PDB file of C-alpha atoms in Angstrom:
ATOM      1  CA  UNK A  92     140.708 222.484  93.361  1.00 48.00           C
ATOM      2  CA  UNK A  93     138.946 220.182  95.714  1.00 49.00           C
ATOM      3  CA  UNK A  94     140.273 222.050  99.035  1.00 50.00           C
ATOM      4  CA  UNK A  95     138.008 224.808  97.336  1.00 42.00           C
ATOM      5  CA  UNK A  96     135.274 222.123  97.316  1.00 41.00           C
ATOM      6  CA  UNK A  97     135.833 221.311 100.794  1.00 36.00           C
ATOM      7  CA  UNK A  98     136.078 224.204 102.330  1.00 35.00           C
ATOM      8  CA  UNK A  99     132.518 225.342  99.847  1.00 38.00           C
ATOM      9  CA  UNK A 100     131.285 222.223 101.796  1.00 37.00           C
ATOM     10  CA  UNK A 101     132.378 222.730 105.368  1.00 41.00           C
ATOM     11  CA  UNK A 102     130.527 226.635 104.800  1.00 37.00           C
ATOM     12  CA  UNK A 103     127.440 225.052 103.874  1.00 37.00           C
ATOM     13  CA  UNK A 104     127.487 222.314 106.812  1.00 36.00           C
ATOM     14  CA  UNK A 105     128.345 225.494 109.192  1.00 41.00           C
ATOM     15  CA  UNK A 106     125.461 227.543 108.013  1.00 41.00           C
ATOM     16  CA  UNK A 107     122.807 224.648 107.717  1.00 40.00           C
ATOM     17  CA  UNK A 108     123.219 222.385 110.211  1.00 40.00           C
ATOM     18  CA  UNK A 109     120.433 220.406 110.712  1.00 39.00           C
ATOM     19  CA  UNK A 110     119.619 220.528 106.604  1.00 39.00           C
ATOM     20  CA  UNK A 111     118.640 216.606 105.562  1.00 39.00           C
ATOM     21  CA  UNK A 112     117.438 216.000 109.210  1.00 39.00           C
ATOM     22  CA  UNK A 113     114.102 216.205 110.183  1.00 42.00           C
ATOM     23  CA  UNK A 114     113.394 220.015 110.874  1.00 41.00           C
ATOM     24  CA  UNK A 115     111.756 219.745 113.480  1.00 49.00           C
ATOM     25  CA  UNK A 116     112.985 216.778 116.046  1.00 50.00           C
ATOM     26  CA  UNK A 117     109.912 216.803 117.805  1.00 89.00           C
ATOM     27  CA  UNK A 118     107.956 215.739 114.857  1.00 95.00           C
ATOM     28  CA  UNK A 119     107.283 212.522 116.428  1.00 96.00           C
ATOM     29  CA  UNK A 120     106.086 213.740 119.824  1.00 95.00           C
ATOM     30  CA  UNK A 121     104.401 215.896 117.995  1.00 95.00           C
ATOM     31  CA  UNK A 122     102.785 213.831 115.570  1.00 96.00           C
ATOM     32  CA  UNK A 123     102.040 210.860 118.124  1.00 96.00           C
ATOM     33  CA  UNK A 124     100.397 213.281 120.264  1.00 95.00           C
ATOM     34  CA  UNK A 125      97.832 214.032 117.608  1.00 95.00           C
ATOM     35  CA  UNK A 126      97.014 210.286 117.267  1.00 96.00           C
ATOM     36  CA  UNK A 127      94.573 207.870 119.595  1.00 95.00           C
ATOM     37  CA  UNK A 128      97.266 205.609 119.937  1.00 97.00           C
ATOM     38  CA  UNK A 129      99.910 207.574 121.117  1.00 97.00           C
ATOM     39  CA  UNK A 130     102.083 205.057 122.893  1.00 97.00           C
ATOM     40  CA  UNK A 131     102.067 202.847 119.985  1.00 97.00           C
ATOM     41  CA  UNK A 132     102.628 205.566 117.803  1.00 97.00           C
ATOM     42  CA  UNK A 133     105.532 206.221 119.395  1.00 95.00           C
ATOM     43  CA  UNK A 134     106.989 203.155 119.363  1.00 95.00           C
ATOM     44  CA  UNK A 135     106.495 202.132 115.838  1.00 96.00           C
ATOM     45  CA  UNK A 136     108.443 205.266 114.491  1.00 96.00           C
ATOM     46  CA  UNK A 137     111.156 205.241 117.059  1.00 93.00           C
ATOM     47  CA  UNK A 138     112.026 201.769 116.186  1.00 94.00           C
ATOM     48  CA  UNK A 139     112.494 203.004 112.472  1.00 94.00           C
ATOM     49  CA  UNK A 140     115.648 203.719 111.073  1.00 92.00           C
ATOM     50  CA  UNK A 141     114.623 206.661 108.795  1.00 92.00           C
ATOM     51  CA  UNK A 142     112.045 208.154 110.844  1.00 92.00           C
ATOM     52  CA  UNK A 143     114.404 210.957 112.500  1.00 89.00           C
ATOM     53  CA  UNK A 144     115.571 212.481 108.930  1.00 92.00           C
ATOM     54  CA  UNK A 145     111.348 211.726 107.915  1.00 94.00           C
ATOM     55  CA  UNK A 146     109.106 214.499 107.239  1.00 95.00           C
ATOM     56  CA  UNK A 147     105.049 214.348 107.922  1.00 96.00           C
ATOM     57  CA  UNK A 148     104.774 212.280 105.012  1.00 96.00           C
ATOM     58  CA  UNK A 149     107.520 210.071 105.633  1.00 96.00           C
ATOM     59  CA  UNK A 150     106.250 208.717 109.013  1.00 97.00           C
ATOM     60  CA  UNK A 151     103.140 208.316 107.185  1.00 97.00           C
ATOM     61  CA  UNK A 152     104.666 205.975 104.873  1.00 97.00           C
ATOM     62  CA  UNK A 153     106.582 204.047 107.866  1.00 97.00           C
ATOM     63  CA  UNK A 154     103.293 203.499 109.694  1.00 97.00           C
ATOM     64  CA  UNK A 155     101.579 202.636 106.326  1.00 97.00           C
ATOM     65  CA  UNK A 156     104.236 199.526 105.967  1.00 97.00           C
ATOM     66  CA  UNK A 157     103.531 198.774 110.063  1.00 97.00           C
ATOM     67  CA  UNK A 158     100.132 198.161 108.755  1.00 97.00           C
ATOM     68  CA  UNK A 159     101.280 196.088 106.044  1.00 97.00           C
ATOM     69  CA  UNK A 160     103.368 193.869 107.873  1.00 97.00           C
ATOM     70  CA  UNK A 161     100.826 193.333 110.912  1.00 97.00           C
ATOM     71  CA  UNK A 162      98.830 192.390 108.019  1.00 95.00           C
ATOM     72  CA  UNK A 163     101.097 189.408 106.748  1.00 95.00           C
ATOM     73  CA  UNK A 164     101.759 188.700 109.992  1.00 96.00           C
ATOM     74  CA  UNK A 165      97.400 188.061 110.499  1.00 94.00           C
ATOM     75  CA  UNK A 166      97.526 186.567 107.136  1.00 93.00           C
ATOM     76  CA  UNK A 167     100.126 183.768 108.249  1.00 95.00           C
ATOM     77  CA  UNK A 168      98.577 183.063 111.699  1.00 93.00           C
ATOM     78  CA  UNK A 169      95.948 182.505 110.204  1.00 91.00           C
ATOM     79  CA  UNK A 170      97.414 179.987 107.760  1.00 91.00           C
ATOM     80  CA  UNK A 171      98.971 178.460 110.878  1.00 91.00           C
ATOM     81  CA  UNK A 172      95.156 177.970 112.565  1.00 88.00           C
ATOM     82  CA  UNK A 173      93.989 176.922 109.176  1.00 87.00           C
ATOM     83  CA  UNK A 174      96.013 173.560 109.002  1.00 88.00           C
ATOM     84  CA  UNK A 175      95.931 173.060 112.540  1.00 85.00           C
ATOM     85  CA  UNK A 176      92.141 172.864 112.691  1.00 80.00           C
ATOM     86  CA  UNK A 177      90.346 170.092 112.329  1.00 76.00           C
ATOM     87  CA  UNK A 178      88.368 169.074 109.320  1.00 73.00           C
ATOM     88  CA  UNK A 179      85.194 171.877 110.545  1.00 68.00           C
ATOM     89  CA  UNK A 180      83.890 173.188 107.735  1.00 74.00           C
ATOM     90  CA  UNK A 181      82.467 176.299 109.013  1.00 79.00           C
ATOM     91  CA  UNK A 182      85.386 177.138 111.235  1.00 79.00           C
ATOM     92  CA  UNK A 183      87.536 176.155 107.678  1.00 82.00           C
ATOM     93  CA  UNK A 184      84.960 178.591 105.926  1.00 83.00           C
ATOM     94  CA  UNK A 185      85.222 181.507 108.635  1.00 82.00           C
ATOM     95  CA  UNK A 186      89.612 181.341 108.238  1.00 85.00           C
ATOM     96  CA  UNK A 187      89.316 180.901 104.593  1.00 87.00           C
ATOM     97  CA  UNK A 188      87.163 184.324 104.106  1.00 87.00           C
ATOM     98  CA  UNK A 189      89.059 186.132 106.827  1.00 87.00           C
ATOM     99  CA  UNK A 190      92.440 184.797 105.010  1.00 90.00           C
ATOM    100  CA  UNK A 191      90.546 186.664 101.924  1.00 91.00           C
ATOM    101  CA  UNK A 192      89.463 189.424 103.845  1.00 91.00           C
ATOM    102  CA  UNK A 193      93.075 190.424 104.844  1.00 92.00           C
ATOM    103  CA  UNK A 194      94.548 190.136 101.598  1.00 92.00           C
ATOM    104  CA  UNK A 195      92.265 192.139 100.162  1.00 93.00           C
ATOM    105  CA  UNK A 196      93.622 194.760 103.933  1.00 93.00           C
ATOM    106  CA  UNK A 197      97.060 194.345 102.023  1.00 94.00           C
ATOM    107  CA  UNK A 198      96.106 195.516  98.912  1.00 95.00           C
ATOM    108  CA  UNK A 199      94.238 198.542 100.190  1.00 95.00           C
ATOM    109  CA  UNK A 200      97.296 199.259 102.250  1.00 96.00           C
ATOM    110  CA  UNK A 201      99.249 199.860  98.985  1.00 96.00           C
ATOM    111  CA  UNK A 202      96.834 201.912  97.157  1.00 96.00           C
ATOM    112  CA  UNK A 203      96.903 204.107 100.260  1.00 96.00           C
ATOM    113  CA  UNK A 204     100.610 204.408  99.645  1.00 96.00           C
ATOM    114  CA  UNK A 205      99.837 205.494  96.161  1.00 96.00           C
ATOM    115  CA  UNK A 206      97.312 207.641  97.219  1.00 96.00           C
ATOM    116  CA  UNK A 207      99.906 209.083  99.595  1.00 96.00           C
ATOM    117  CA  UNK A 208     102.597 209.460  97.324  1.00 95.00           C
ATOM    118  CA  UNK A 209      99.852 211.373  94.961  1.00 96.00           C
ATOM    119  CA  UNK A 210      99.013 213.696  98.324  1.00 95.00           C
ATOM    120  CA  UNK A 211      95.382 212.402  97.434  1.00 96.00           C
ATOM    121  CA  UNK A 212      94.662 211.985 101.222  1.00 96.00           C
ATOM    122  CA  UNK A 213      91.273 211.870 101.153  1.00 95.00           C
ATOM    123  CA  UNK A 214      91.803 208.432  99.277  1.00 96.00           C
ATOM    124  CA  UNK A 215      94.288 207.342 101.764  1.00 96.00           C
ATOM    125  CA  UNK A 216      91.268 208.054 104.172  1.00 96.00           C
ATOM    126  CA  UNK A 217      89.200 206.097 101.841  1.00 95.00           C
ATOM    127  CA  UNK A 218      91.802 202.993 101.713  1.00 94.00           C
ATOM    128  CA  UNK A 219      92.258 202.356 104.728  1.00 96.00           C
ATOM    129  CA  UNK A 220      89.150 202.490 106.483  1.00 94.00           C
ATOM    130  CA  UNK A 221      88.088 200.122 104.012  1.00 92.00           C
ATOM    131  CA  UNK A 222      91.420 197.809 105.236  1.00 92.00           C
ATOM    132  CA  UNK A 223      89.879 198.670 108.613  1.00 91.00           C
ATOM    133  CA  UNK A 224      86.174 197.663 107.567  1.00 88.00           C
ATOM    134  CA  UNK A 225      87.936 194.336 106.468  1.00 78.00           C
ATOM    135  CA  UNK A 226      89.159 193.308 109.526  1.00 74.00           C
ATOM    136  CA  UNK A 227      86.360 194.242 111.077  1.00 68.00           C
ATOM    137  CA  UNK A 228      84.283 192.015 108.960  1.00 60.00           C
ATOM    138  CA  UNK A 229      86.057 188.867 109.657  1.00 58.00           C
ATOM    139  CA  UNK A 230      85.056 188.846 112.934  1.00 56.00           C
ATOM    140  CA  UNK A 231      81.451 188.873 111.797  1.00 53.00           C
ATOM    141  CA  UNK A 232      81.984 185.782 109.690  1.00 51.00           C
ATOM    142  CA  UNK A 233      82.506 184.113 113.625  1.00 53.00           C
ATOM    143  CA  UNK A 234      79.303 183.110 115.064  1.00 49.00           C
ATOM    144  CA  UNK A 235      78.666 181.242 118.168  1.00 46.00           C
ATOM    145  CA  UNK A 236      78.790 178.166 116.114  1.00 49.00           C
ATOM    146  CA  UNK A 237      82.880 179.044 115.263  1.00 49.00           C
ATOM    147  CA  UNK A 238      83.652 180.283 118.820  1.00 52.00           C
ATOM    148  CA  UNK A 239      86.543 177.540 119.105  1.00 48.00           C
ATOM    149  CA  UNK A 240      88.146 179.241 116.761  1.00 55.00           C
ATOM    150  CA  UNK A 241      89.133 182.213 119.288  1.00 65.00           C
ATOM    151  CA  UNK A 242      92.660 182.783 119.446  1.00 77.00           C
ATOM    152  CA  UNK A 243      94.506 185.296 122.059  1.00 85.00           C
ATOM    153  CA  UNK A 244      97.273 185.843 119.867  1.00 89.00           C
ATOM    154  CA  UNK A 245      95.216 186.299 116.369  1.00 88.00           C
ATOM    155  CA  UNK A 246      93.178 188.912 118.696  1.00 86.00           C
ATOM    156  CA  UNK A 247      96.211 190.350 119.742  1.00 92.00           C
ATOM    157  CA  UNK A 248      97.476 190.811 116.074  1.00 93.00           C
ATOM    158  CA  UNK A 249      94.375 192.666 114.840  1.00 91.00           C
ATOM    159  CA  UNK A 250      93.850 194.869 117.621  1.00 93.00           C
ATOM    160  CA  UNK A 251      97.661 195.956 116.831  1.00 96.00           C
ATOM    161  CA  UNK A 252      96.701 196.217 113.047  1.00 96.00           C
ATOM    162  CA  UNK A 253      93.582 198.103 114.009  1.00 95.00           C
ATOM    163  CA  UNK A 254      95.560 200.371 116.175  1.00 97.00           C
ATOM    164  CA  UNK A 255      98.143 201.098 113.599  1.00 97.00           C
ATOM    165  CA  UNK A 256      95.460 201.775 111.100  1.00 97.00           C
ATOM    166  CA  UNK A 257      93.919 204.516 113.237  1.00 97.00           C
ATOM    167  CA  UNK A 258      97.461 206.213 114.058  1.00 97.00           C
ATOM    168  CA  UNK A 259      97.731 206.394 110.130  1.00 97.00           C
ATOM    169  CA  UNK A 260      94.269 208.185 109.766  1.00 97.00           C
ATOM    170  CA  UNK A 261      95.328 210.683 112.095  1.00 96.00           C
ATOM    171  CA  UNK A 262      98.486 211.504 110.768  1.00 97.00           C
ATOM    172  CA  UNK A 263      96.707 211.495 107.174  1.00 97.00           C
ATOM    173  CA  UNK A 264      94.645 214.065 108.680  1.00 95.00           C
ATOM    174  CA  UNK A 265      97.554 216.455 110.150  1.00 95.00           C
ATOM    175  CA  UNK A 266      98.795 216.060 106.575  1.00 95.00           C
ATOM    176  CA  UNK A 267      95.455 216.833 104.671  1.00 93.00           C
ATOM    177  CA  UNK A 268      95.080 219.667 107.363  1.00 88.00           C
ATOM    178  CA  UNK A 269      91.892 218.513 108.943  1.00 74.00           C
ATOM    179  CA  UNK A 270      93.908 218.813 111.754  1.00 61.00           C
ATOM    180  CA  UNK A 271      96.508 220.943 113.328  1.00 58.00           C
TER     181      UNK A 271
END
């Protein structure tokens, strides 16, 4: 009885090859191409494991967890600058809200997945410009008073994060169908 299974099996693997792998295995190019960040785009999802069997949707949710873990990665240099400045209470101040201001990045990161999960992509929009807008704001909270705090690798980190932000509003997009 289970030749009869193999040989059932063997058929199926004979007429549907490429059935469990991505369908099309150009989505990447493809998808990348769409994006502003195309380089970057294509490096994040090549270096992923499960991004050749991944669907639209699937590299979504790979560059969605990019963004989360550039995120940390802010969050803990941060941390690093925090107890390795000196007692300044308005540089203190400015790390302290921008430590605040990327947790609060992380947390809209996983209501986008949600969102995603729920193919509500205008709320995925919604999310993560708002993780965007965060990000964004920190740097406001750095006036010419705080300029020792500049750091070329925390700059560095968020221009990455920012990047991977934007790929994953485009490929929201190609998913919502705003583009094609």
């Amino acid at each position: 009885m289970n030749s009869v299974y193999l040989v059932c099996f063997i058929v199926v693997l004979a007429v549907f090859p490429n059935k469990g792998l991505s369908q099309n295995p150009d989505l990447i190019t493809k998808t990348c191409d769409k994006t502003l960040h195309k380089d970057l785009c294509n490096s994040i999802l090549r270096s992923h494991p499960k991004s050749a069997q991944a669907d639209l949707h699937g590299l979504a949710i790979i560059v969605l967890q990019d963004a989360k873990a550039d995120a940390w990665k802010i969050k803990e240099h941060i941390d690093v600058l925090t107890k390795a400045t000196s007692d300044d209470t308005l540089i203190k101040m400015c790390l302290k809200e921008f430590a605040g201001n990327i947790a609060d990045a992380v947390n809209e990161i996983e209501e986008s997945i949600k969102a995603l999960d729920g193919k509500k992509y205008a709320d995925v929009i919604t999310w993560i410009s708002a993780a965007m807008t965060n990000l964004d704001t920190c740097g406001d909270g750095f006036d010419a008073d705080a300029k020792p705090v500049y750091d070329p690798a925390l700059t560095e980190l968020t221009e990455k994060y920012t990047k991977v932000c934007s790929i994953e509003l485009g490929i929201t997009n190609l998913l919502s169908g705003v583009v094609n």
